[in-house]
Structures are given as structure tokens and as C-alpha cells.
Short mmCIF file of C-alpha atoms in Angstrom, two decimals:
data_model
loop_
_atom_site.label_atom_id
_atom_site.label_comp_id
_atom_site.label_asym_id
_atom_site.label_seq_id
_atom_site.Cartn_x
_atom_site.Cartn_y
_atom_site.Cartn_z
CA MET K 1 -39.28 -4.98 -14.17
CA LYS K 2 -36.68 -6.77 -12.05
CA ALA K 3 -33.55 -5.05 -10.75
CA LEU K 4 -30.47 -6.06 -8.80
CA VAL K 5 -28.78 -3.43 -6.63
CA ILE K 6 -25.39 -4.03 -5.00
CA SER K 7 -23.91 -1.68 -2.42
CA GLY K 8 -20.31 -0.68 -1.91
CA GLY K 9 -18.02 -2.63 0.37
CA GLY K 10 -14.57 -3.20 -1.12
CA SER K 11 -13.32 -6.75 -0.73
CA LYS K 12 -16.69 -7.72 0.80
CA GLY K 13 -18.00 -7.63 -2.75
CA ALA K 14 -17.08 -11.32 -2.88
CA PHE K 15 -19.99 -12.01 -0.49
CA ALA K 16 -22.35 -10.12 -2.82
CA GLY K 17 -21.04 -12.16 -5.73
CA GLY K 18 -21.99 -15.37 -3.96
CA ILE K 19 -25.52 -14.12 -3.30
CA ALA K 20 -25.92 -12.97 -6.90
CA GLU K 21 -24.65 -16.30 -8.22
CA TYR K 22 -27.35 -18.15 -6.28
CA LEU K 23 -30.12 -15.76 -7.33
CA ILE K 24 -29.18 -15.95 -11.01
CA ARG K 25 -28.22 -19.60 -11.34
CA GLU K 26 -30.42 -21.36 -8.79
CA GLU K 27 -33.47 -19.12 -8.64
CA GLY K 28 -33.19 -18.44 -12.35
CA ILE K 29 -33.88 -14.73 -11.98
CA VAL K 30 -33.36 -12.67 -15.12
CA TYR K 31 -32.79 -9.04 -14.15
CA ASP K 32 -33.86 -6.26 -16.49
CA MET K 33 -31.55 -3.82 -14.76
CA MET K 34 -28.49 -3.88 -12.53
CA VAL K 35 -26.99 -0.91 -10.72
CA GLY K 36 -24.07 -0.91 -8.33
CA CYS K 37 -21.91 1.33 -6.23
CA SER K 38 -18.16 0.91 -5.73
CA THR K 39 -17.49 -2.84 -5.57
CA GLY K 40 -21.04 -3.34 -6.81
CA SER K 41 -20.08 -1.45 -9.97
CA LEU K 42 -17.41 -4.07 -10.68
CA LEU K 43 -19.83 -6.96 -10.23
CA THR K 44 -22.90 -5.83 -12.15
CA PRO K 45 -21.53 -5.66 -15.74
CA LEU K 46 -20.20 -9.22 -15.61
CA LEU K 47 -23.25 -10.55 -13.77
CA ALA K 48 -25.52 -8.98 -16.39
CA LEU K 49 -23.52 -10.73 -19.10
CA GLY K 50 -23.86 -14.06 -17.30
CA GLU K 51 -20.08 -14.18 -16.86
CA ILE K 52 -20.38 -15.37 -13.27
CA ASP K 53 -17.37 -17.68 -13.34
CA ARG K 54 -15.22 -14.91 -14.78
CA ILE K 55 -16.07 -12.38 -12.08
CA LYS K 56 -15.87 -15.08 -9.41
CA ASN K 57 -12.35 -15.95 -10.51
CA ALA K 58 -11.41 -12.27 -10.36
CA TYR K 59 -12.83 -11.74 -6.89
CA THR K 60 -11.23 -14.87 -5.47
CA SER K 61 -7.76 -14.28 -6.90
CA VAL K 62 -7.22 -10.52 -6.77
CA THR K 63 -4.45 -9.21 -4.50
CA GLN K 64 -3.30 -5.83 -3.22
CA LYS K 65 -0.95 -5.47 -6.20
CA ASP K 66 -3.92 -5.79 -8.55
CA ILE K 67 -5.52 -2.79 -6.82
CA TYR K 68 -2.79 -0.42 -5.69
CA ASN K 69 0.23 0.85 -7.54
CA ILE K 70 0.96 2.97 -4.45
CA SER K 71 -0.65 1.69 -1.25
CA PRO K 72 -1.01 4.01 1.77
CA PHE K 73 -1.33 0.99 4.07
CA VAL K 74 0.78 -1.84 5.37
CA VAL K 75 -1.51 -4.73 6.29
CA LYS K 76 -0.38 -7.78 8.25
CA GLU K 77 -2.34 -10.95 8.97
CA ASN K 78 -2.37 -12.11 12.58
CA GLU K 79 -2.14 -15.74 13.65
CA ASP K 80 -5.88 -15.84 14.36
CA GLY K 81 -6.66 -14.76 10.78
CA SER K 82 -7.51 -11.17 11.66
CA PHE K 83 -5.71 -8.22 10.11
CA LYS K 84 -3.82 -5.24 11.44
CA SER K 85 -3.02 -2.17 9.39
CA ARG K 86 -0.75 0.81 9.77
CA ILE K 87 0.31 3.79 7.68
CA ASN K 88 2.83 3.19 4.94
CA HIS K 89 4.84 6.28 5.79
CA ILE K 90 7.24 5.95 2.85
CA ASN K 91 4.50 5.73 0.22
CA THR K 92 2.46 8.47 1.84
CA LEU K 93 5.48 10.77 2.03
CA GLN K 94 6.23 10.13 -1.64
CA MET K 95 2.68 11.12 -2.55
CA PHE K 96 3.06 14.38 -0.61
CA LEU K 97 6.42 15.15 -2.20
CA LYS K 98 4.95 14.54 -5.66
CA LYS K 99 2.11 16.92 -4.73
CA LYS K 100 -0.50 14.25 -5.37
CA LYS K 101 -4.05 14.79 -4.18
CA THR K 102 -4.44 11.45 -2.38
CA PHE K 103 -2.45 9.23 0.00
CA GLY K 104 -2.46 6.27 -2.39
CA GLU K 105 -3.04 5.42 -6.05
CA THR K 106 -5.08 2.65 -7.64
CA LYS K 107 -4.07 2.82 -11.29
CA ASN K 108 -3.55 -0.94 -11.13
CA LEU K 109 -7.24 -1.32 -10.36
CA ARG K 110 -8.15 0.30 -13.66
CA LYS K 111 -5.88 -2.15 -15.46
CA THR K 112 -7.52 -5.02 -13.57
CA ILE K 113 -11.00 -3.79 -14.52
CA SER K 114 -10.05 -3.65 -18.21
CA LYS K 115 -8.80 -7.24 -18.02
CA ILE K 116 -12.07 -8.42 -16.47
CA LEU K 117 -14.43 -6.46 -18.72
CA THR K 118 -12.71 -6.78 -22.08
CA PRO K 119 -13.66 -4.74 -25.18
CA GLU K 120 -15.27 -7.88 -26.64
CA LEU K 121 -17.46 -8.41 -23.58
CA PHE K 122 -18.35 -4.72 -23.55
CA GLU K 123 -19.49 -4.89 -27.17
CA THR K 124 -21.56 -7.97 -26.36
CA ALA K 125 -23.24 -6.11 -23.50
CA GLN K 126 -24.06 -3.18 -25.76
CA SER K 127 -25.38 -5.42 -28.53
CA ARG K 128 -27.73 -7.02 -26.00
CA ASN K 129 -28.90 -3.61 -24.72
CA LEU K 130 -28.02 -4.57 -21.15
CA ARG K 131 -29.14 -1.94 -18.66
CA VAL K 132 -26.16 -1.72 -16.31
CA GLY K 133 -25.38 1.38 -14.25
CA VAL K 134 -22.57 2.47 -11.95
CA THR K 135 -22.69 5.19 -9.31
CA VAL K 136 -20.08 7.94 -9.09
CA SER K 137 -19.67 11.01 -6.89
CA ASN K 138 -18.98 14.23 -8.77
CA LEU K 139 -16.99 16.12 -6.13
CA THR K 140 -16.76 19.23 -8.31
CA LEU K 141 -20.53 19.66 -8.61
CA ASN K 142 -21.43 17.97 -5.30
CA LYS K 143 -23.81 15.54 -6.98
CA ILE K 144 -24.33 11.84 -7.60
CA GLU K 145 -24.26 10.64 -11.19
CA TYR K 146 -25.30 7.32 -12.71
CA LYS K 147 -23.36 6.12 -15.72
CA TYR K 148 -24.97 3.47 -17.93
CA LEU K 149 -23.00 1.08 -20.09
CA MET K 150 -25.16 1.76 -23.14
CA ASP K 151 -24.30 5.48 -23.11
CA TYR K 152 -20.50 5.29 -23.36
CA GLU K 153 -17.58 3.99 -25.34
CA TYR K 154 -15.44 1.25 -23.80
CA GLU K 155 -12.61 3.36 -22.32
CA ASP K 156 -15.06 5.87 -20.87
CA PHE K 157 -17.13 3.21 -19.14
CA ILE K 158 -13.99 1.60 -17.70
CA ASP K 159 -13.16 5.03 -16.26
CA TRP K 160 -16.60 5.24 -14.66
CA MET K 161 -16.30 1.77 -13.15
CA TRP K 162 -12.91 2.76 -11.79
CA ALA K 163 -14.15 6.10 -10.43
CA SER K 164 -17.04 4.37 -8.69
CA THR K 165 -14.55 2.31 -6.66
CA CYS K 166 -12.04 5.03 -5.77
CA PHE K 167 -12.36 5.58 -2.03
CA VAL K 168 -10.47 8.87 -1.69
CA PRO K 169 -8.18 9.99 -0.15
CA PHE K 170 -6.77 6.46 0.10
CA MET K 171 -7.31 5.66 -3.57
CA SER K 172 -7.02 7.63 -6.80
CA LEU K 173 -9.03 10.75 -7.51
CA VAL K 174 -10.38 10.37 -11.04
CA GLU K 175 -10.27 13.56 -13.12
CA LYS K 176 -12.46 13.41 -16.21
CA ASN K 177 -14.06 16.03 -18.46
CA GLY K 178 -12.86 18.81 -16.14
CA PHE K 179 -14.49 17.27 -13.06
CA GLU K 180 -13.18 15.30 -10.07
CA TYR K 181 -14.86 11.96 -9.38
CA ALA K 182 -14.69 9.49 -6.52
CA ASP K 183 -16.46 6.52 -4.94
CA GLY K 184 -20.21 6.62 -5.47
CA GLY K 185 -20.71 5.58 -1.85
CA PHE K 186 -19.96 9.09 -0.66
CA GLY K 187 -23.45 10.06 -1.78
CA ASN K 188 -25.40 6.90 -2.60
CA TYR K 189 -23.99 3.76 -1.00
CA ILE K 190 -27.03 1.66 -1.94
CA PRO K 191 -28.56 3.01 -5.20
CA VAL K 192 -31.99 1.46 -4.67
CA GLU K 193 -33.76 4.76 -5.36
CA GLU K 194 -32.21 4.83 -8.84
CA ALA K 195 -33.72 1.42 -9.56
CA ILE K 196 -37.14 2.58 -8.36
CA ASP K 197 -36.95 5.78 -10.41
CA ALA K 198 -36.07 3.67 -13.46
CA GLY K 199 -39.34 1.77 -13.05
CA ALA K 200 -38.22 -1.40 -11.28
CA THR K 201 -40.99 -3.11 -9.32
CA SER K 202 -39.15 -6.20 -8.06
CA ILE K 203 -35.78 -5.29 -6.54
CA ASP K 204 -33.15 -7.45 -4.87
CA VAL K 205 -30.76 -5.33 -2.81
CA ILE K 206 -27.46 -6.73 -1.53
CA ILE K 207 -26.11 -4.66 1.36
CA LEU K 208 -22.57 -5.45 2.45
CA GLN K 209 -23.04 -4.77 6.13
CA PRO K 210 -25.16 -6.31 8.91
CA LYS K 211 -28.71 -5.14 9.53
CA HIS K 212 -27.77 -4.36 13.13
CA GLN K 213 -24.12 -3.50 13.50
CA MET K 214 -23.21 -3.91 17.16
CA ILE K 215 -19.44 -3.65 17.12
CA ARG K 216 -17.06 -1.59 19.17
CA LYS K 217 -14.07 -0.54 17.16
CA SER K 218 -10.59 -0.40 18.60
CA VAL K 219 -9.23 2.98 19.67
CA SER K 220 -7.70 4.97 16.81
CA ARG K 221 -3.90 4.81 16.77
CA ASN K 222 -3.14 7.49 14.21
CA ALA K 223 -4.64 10.10 11.90
CA PHE K 224 -5.43 7.47 9.25
CA ASP K 225 -7.47 5.46 11.75
CA VAL K 226 -9.44 8.56 12.71
CA LEU K 227 -10.11 9.40 9.07
CA LEU K 228 -11.08 5.82 8.18
CA ASN K 229 -13.42 5.52 11.16
CA SER K 230 -15.01 8.88 10.33
CA LEU K 231 -15.58 7.91 6.70
CA ASP K 232 -16.93 4.51 7.72
CA PHE K 233 -19.36 6.18 10.13
CA MET K 234 -20.50 8.52 7.35
CA LEU K 235 -21.02 5.64 4.90
CA GLN K 236 -23.08 3.70 7.44
CA GLN K 237 -25.40 6.66 7.94
CA ILE K 238 -25.75 7.11 4.17
CA ALA K 239 -26.52 3.40 3.82
CA ARG K 240 -29.26 3.60 6.44
CA ASP K 241 -30.80 6.58 4.68
CA ASP K 242 -30.71 4.72 1.35
CA ILE K 243 -32.45 1.72 2.93
CA TYR K 244 -35.13 3.88 4.56
CA ILE K 245 -35.80 5.68 1.28
CA GLY K 246 -36.25 2.36 -0.51
CA GLN K 247 -38.54 1.01 2.19
CA LEU K 248 -40.65 4.17 2.22
CA GLU K 249 -40.95 4.04 -1.57
CA SER K 250 -42.20 0.45 -1.37
CA ILE K 251 -44.74 1.42 1.31
CA TYR K 252 -46.20 4.32 -0.69
CA ASN K 253 -45.94 2.47 -3.99
CA GLN K 254 -47.37 -0.98 -3.36
CA ASN K 255 -46.28 -2.11 -6.82
CA VAL K 256 -42.66 -2.06 -5.61
CA ASN K 257 -41.38 -5.16 -3.83
CA ILE K 258 -37.91 -5.05 -2.24
CA ARG K 259 -35.86 -7.93 -0.83
CA LEU K 260 -32.91 -6.92 1.35
CA PHE K 261 -29.88 -9.18 1.72
CA PHE K 262 -27.62 -8.08 4.59
CA THR K 263 -24.43 -9.78 5.71
CA PRO K 264 -25.04 -12.02 8.75
CA ARG K 265 -22.16 -10.39 10.64
CA VAL K 266 -19.36 -7.87 10.26
CA LEU K 267 -17.16 -9.54 7.66
CA THR K 268 -14.16 -7.27 8.16
CA GLU K 269 -13.08 -3.82 9.31
CA HIS K 270 -10.47 -3.77 6.53
CA SER K 271 -12.49 -3.81 3.33
CA PHE K 272 -9.63 -2.08 1.52
CA TYR K 273 -7.50 -5.22 1.99
CA PHE K 274 -7.84 -7.89 -0.70
CA GLN K 275 -6.86 -11.40 0.40
CA PRO K 276 -7.79 -14.19 -2.06
CA ARG K 277 -8.29 -16.92 0.53
CA GLN K 278 -10.60 -14.73 2.58
CA MET K 279 -12.58 -13.54 -0.43
CA LYS K 280 -13.05 -17.07 -1.72
CA LYS K 281 -14.53 -17.97 1.66
CA TRP K 282 -16.88 -14.99 1.53
CA TRP K 283 -18.09 -15.87 -1.96
CA GLU K 284 -19.07 -19.36 -0.82
CA GLU K 285 -20.59 -17.97 2.35
CA GLY K 286 -22.69 -15.51 0.35
CA TYR K 287 -23.95 -18.33 -1.86
CA GLN K 288 -24.97 -20.42 1.16
CA TYR K 289 -26.51 -17.40 2.86
CA ALA K 290 -28.77 -16.76 -0.13
CA LYS K 291 -29.68 -20.44 -0.19
CA GLU K 292 -30.69 -20.39 3.48
CA TYR K 293 -32.50 -17.08 3.00
CA GLN K 294 -35.06 -18.81 0.82
CA LYS K 295 -35.98 -21.44 3.43
#
């Protein structure tokens, strides 16, 4: 059984899309199962359907307005192409005054998801019994949950895709069935263990960070920077644990073969910023990276 696993990583998901396009179109791999976390949860349903051009168009044209209806950040592009962010004090203050639970809201992201994965495409996926899962963090029960496309109605699954991407407290907190849900990466950034538990023996894992991350971040300028850096540190440790678990499983179970695709460098420190030109470049870079990986 072949499986494709895609980690979280925000806008860096474009790089994963490029890798997946090469594996599916050029290597001709037919995956029996796909499971993703956060941005990986947006990619896998369309990839499983073979709608590569559709998801590529989405990832290379999406903007901040397609994600946030209330953004907690102001991001500016420097002359050298790098980005600088600061707190959007007005939006953040409005969220506090409205007694919201997060600094920003991403209701626009849910609308964007529903435009990409239409009811017609969803029905096609169900009719073909596609095994596609997304990872969510149940903050109420302190547990990770995997939601499979085959088990839900359209609107429910769109909610789960949305919840899987919501990096609180900067994005929406999804309240559903009496529980609070957030980004799956808070507990399982790289859901490779889920693929192994499901019986996959040949697993391609796309990890949206370098194998060895040797980067010194700039000094935090405000409370948001401290919080972002702390969360990023936490996610990196979770990712390493997920990788080690997968590697140990493959050692003890010799029937399991895992290929790991890391990014060749740190793509960005601002994965919450969605810039079409940059993401188009990453998609093509991911495609070429997968091509070179095979040599």
C-alpha cells in the first residue's frame, strides 16, 4: 500500500505541491492513501483526485485576502525580496474589544477551500472511495484526530480541512460539535505514523523544512515575535519526533519503506504570508527538487 504524507508549513505548501506533481505525473505513482496536516490537508484531496492543475493554480494565485478576513499582521516586502512583519494593532485591538478568542480570523480561508474543493469534486472523491485524511488538534480533549473524506458530508469535511490549517491564536479557532479545534501541527506535524498504522508499506513524506536547520533568527521585537518563535520552536521539535517515530517504525518493520523529502533550505520565516509570485517559484522549485532527488 502506497501513501503520501505532507507536513504543515503554510505558504510553503507550494513547494510540497511541486514535489507531489513530479511524483504523480512523472514517476506515475498511484497512492492508495494520502494524509496531510495543515497546508498538507489542503493539498491532499485535490492531489488524490488528480486535480493537480487546479490546486497548483490555487497555490500560485492565493493572496492574504483569500486567507484572512481579519489579519493580525502587517507584512511588507523589502527591496531584496525578503519580508518584514509587525503587529496590526488596529485589527488586534478590534478582536480584543469584540471578545474574540484569537488575534486574527481566517473565515476567508474556509471560503477559499470551498471554492477549490467543490461539492462536485467532493462527490467524485467519495464515489471513487479515495482514502484522504486531514489532521486536526482537539484542544478540548487534548488529542489528535484524523478526519477522512469518506466519513463526512461535504460541509463537515470542509470544516475539518479548515480546522487543520488554523494556526491559533493568529488564525480562527474552529468550534464544532462542542469542541475547539486548531491546526493539526500542534500535535502531529508530520502524520507519518497514521499512514503506517493504516497499513502503508511504501510512504513518501514531504517535510516543509530543511533536514538540518542552521539559522539564527533575528531578535524578537514584540510579544507577537516571541509567541511566533516559541510556537515555531515547538513545531520543529514535534516534527523531529514525528520523523524519528517513522524511521524507528521502518527499522522494526522491514516491510515499511519511507522516502523523506525535505526542503533544501529555509524557504521563509513568514509562512503565514501568502505571496503569489513567491509561491509560484516554490512550486517550480519543488518540482525540480523532486526531479533531482531521483538522480
